[in-house]
Tab-separated table of C-alpha atoms in Angstrom:
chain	number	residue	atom	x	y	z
U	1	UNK	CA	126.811	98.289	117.778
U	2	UNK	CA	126.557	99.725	121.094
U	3	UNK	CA	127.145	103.428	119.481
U	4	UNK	CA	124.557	102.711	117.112
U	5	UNK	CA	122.289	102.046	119.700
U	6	UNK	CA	122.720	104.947	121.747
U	7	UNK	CA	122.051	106.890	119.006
U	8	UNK	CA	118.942	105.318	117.772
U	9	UNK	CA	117.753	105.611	121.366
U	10	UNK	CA	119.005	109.096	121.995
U	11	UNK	CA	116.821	111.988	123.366
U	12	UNK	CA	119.614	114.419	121.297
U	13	UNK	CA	117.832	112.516	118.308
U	14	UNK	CA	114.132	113.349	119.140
U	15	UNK	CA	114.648	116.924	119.707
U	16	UNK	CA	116.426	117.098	116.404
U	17	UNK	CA	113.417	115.560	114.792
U	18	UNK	CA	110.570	117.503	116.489
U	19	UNK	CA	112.775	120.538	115.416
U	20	UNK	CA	113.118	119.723	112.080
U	21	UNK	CA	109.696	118.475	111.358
U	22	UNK	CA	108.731	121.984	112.909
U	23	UNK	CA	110.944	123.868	110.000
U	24	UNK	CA	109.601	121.464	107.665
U	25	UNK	CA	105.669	122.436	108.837
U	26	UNK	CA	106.462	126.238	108.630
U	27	UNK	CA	108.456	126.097	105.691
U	28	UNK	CA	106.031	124.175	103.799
U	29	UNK	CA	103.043	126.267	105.073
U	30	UNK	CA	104.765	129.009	103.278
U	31	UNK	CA	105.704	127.349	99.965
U	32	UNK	CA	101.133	126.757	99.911
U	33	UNK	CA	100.843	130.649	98.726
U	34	UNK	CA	102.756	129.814	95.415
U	35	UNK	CA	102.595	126.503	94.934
U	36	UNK	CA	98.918	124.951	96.426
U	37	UNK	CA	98.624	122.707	98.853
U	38	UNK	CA	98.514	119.142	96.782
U	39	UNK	CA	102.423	119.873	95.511
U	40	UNK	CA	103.329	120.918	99.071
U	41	UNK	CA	102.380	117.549	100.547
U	42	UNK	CA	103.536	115.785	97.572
U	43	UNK	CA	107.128	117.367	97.467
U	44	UNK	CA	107.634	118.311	101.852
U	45	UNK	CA	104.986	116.182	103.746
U	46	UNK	CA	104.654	112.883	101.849
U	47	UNK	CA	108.487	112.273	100.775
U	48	UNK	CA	111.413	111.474	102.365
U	49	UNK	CA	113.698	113.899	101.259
U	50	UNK	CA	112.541	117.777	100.306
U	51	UNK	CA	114.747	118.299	97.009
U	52	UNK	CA	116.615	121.367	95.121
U	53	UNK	CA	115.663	122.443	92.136
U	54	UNK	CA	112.430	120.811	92.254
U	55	UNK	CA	110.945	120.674	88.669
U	56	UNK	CA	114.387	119.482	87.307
U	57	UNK	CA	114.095	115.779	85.660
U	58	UNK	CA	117.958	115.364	86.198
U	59	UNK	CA	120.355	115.974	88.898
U	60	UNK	CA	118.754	116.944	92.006
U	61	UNK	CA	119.771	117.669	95.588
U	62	UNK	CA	118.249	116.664	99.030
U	63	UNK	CA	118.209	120.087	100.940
U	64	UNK	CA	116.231	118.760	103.467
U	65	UNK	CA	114.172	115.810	105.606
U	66	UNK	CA	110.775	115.239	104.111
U	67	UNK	CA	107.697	114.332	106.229
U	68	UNK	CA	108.424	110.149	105.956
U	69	UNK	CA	111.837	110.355	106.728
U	70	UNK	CA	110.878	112.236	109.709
U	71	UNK	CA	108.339	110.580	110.916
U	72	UNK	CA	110.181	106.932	110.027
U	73	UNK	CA	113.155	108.293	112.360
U	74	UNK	CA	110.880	109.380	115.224
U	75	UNK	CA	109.165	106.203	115.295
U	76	UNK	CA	111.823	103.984	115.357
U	77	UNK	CA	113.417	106.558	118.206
U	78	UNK	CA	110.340	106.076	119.975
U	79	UNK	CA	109.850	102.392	119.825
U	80	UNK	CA	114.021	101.684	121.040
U	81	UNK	CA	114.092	104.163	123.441
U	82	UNK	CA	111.138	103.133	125.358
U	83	UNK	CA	111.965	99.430	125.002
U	84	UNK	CA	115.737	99.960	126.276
U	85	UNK	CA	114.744	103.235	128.889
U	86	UNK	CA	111.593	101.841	130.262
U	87	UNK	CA	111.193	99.357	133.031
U	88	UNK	CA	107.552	97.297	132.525
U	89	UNK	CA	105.907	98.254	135.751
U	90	UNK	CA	102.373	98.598	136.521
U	91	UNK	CA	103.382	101.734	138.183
U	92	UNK	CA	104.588	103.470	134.705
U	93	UNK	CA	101.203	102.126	133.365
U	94	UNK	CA	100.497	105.664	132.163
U	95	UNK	CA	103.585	106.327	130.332
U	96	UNK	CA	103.734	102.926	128.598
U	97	UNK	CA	99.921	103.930	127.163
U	98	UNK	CA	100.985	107.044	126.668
U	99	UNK	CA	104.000	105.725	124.400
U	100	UNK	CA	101.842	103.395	122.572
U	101	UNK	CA	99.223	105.717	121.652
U	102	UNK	CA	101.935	108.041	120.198
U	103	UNK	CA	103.579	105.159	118.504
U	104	UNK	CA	100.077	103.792	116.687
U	105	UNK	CA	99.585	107.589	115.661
U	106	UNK	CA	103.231	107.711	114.256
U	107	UNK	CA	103.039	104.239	112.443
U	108	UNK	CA	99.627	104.654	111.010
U	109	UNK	CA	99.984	108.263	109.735
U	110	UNK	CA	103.018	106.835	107.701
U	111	UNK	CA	100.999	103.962	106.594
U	112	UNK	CA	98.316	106.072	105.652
U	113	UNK	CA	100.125	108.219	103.605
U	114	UNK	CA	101.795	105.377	102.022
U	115	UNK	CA	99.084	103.193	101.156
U	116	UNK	CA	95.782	105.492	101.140
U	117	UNK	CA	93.959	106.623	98.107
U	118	UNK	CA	91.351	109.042	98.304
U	119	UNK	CA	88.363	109.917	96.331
U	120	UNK	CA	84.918	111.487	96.893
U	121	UNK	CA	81.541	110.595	95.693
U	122	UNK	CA	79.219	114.528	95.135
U	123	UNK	CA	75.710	113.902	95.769
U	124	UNK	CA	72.641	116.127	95.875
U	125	UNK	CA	69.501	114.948	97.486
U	126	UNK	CA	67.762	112.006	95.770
U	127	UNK	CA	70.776	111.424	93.347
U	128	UNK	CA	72.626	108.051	93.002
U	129	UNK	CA	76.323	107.156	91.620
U	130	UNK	CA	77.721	104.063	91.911
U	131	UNK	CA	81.738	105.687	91.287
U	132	UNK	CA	83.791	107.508	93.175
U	133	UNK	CA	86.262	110.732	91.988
U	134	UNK	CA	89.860	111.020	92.744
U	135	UNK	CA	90.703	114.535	92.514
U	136	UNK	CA	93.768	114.467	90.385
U	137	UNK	CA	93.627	111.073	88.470
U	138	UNK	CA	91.666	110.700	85.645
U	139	UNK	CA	90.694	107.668	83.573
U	140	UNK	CA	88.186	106.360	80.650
U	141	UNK	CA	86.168	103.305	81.828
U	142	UNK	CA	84.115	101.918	79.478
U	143	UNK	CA	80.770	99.872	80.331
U	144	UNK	CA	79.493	96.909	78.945
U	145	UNK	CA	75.354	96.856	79.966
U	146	UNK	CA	74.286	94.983	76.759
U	147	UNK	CA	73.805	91.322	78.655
U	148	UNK	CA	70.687	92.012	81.598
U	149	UNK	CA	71.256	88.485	83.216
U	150	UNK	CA	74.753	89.416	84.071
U	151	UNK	CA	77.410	91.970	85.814
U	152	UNK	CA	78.210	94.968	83.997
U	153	UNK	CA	81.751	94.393	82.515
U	154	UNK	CA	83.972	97.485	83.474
U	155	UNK	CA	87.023	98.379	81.521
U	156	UNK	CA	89.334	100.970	82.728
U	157	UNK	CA	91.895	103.250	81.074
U	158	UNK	CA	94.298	105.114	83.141
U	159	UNK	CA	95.260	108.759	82.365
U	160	UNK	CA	98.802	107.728	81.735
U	161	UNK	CA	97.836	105.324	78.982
U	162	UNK	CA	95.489	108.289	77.294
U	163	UNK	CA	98.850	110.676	77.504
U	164	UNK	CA	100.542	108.389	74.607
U	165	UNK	CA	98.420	110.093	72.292
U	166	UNK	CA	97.860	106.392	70.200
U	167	UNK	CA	95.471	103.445	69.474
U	168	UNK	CA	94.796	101.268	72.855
U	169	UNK	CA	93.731	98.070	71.795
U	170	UNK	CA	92.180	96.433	75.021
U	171	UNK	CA	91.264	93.057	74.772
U	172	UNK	CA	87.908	93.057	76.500
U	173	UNK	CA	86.443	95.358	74.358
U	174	UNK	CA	85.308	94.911	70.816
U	175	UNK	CA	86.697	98.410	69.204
U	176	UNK	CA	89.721	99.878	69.324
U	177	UNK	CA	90.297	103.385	70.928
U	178	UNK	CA	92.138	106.111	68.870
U	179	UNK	CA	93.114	109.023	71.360
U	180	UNK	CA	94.274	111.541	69.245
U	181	UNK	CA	94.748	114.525	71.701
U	182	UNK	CA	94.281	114.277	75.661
């Protein structure tokens, strides 16, 4: 346990981190000239492993640390080294904020990039929407605004239900929906 311990706590350990997540920023700057800069964060920045080949759908091989794993490592390095290394003092006041602000930036990039999901709403002046976009997801939502006294009834169709080319038969609508090429 004791090994372990050292070697979650190990300085050895950060530097091998920062170094690798500096390969992984360079390398993955490169790969943006070919392949954009959505698949680079999807496949280097926001995955835990970078894999080889990387369009297969069958056996694949982790060549390399993705972003998460990274940043997962260097956080919990952070958070055991500084509570086994550090002595609670008001004289190391500084270094203790110092710590924590680099720990919150750590732990809520990775939640962020876990959890987020973005979208945009275009306006021009005097114009009013009351959607947002998200850039690479699609869906059919269908409105109900036949009954004035009450809410709109919304009923949503995700792109990967219109990709099985099919009938969707959604109960809170009265029609089916053939989609017959997407």
């Amino acid at each position: 346990m004791r090994r372990l311990l050292d070697l979650i706590t190990s300085l050895k350990l950060t530097i091998v981190c920062l170094a690798a997540g500096m390969v992984l920023v360079l390398v993955g700057t490169l790969a943006q000239v070919h392949l954009g800069i959505n698949i680079v964060q999807e496949r280097y920045f926001q995955s835990f492993f970078v894999w080889w080949p990387a369009e297969s759908r069958g056996f694949r091989i982790p060549v390399f640390p993705g972003g998460h794993l990274i940043g997962t490592v260097l956080l919990v390095n952070l958070i055991a080294a500084h509570a086994r290394r550090f002595k609670w003092t008001w004289r190391k006041f500084g270094i203790h904020l110092t710590h924590a602000g680099l720990i919150i930036m750590l732990a809520g990039g990775l939640f962020t990039d876990l959890f987020a999901v973005e979208s945009h709403m275009r306006l021009t002046n005097g114009e009013t929407k009351n959607y947002s976009e998200h850039l690479r997801k699609d869906e059919l939502a269908v409105i109900d605004t036949s009954n004035d006294n009450e809410l709109d009834q919304v009923t949503a169709i995700p792109e990967s239900i219109l990709r099985q080319d099919g009938i969707i038969d959604a109960p809170s609508l009265p029609f089916r929906i053939a989609v017959r090429h997407y």
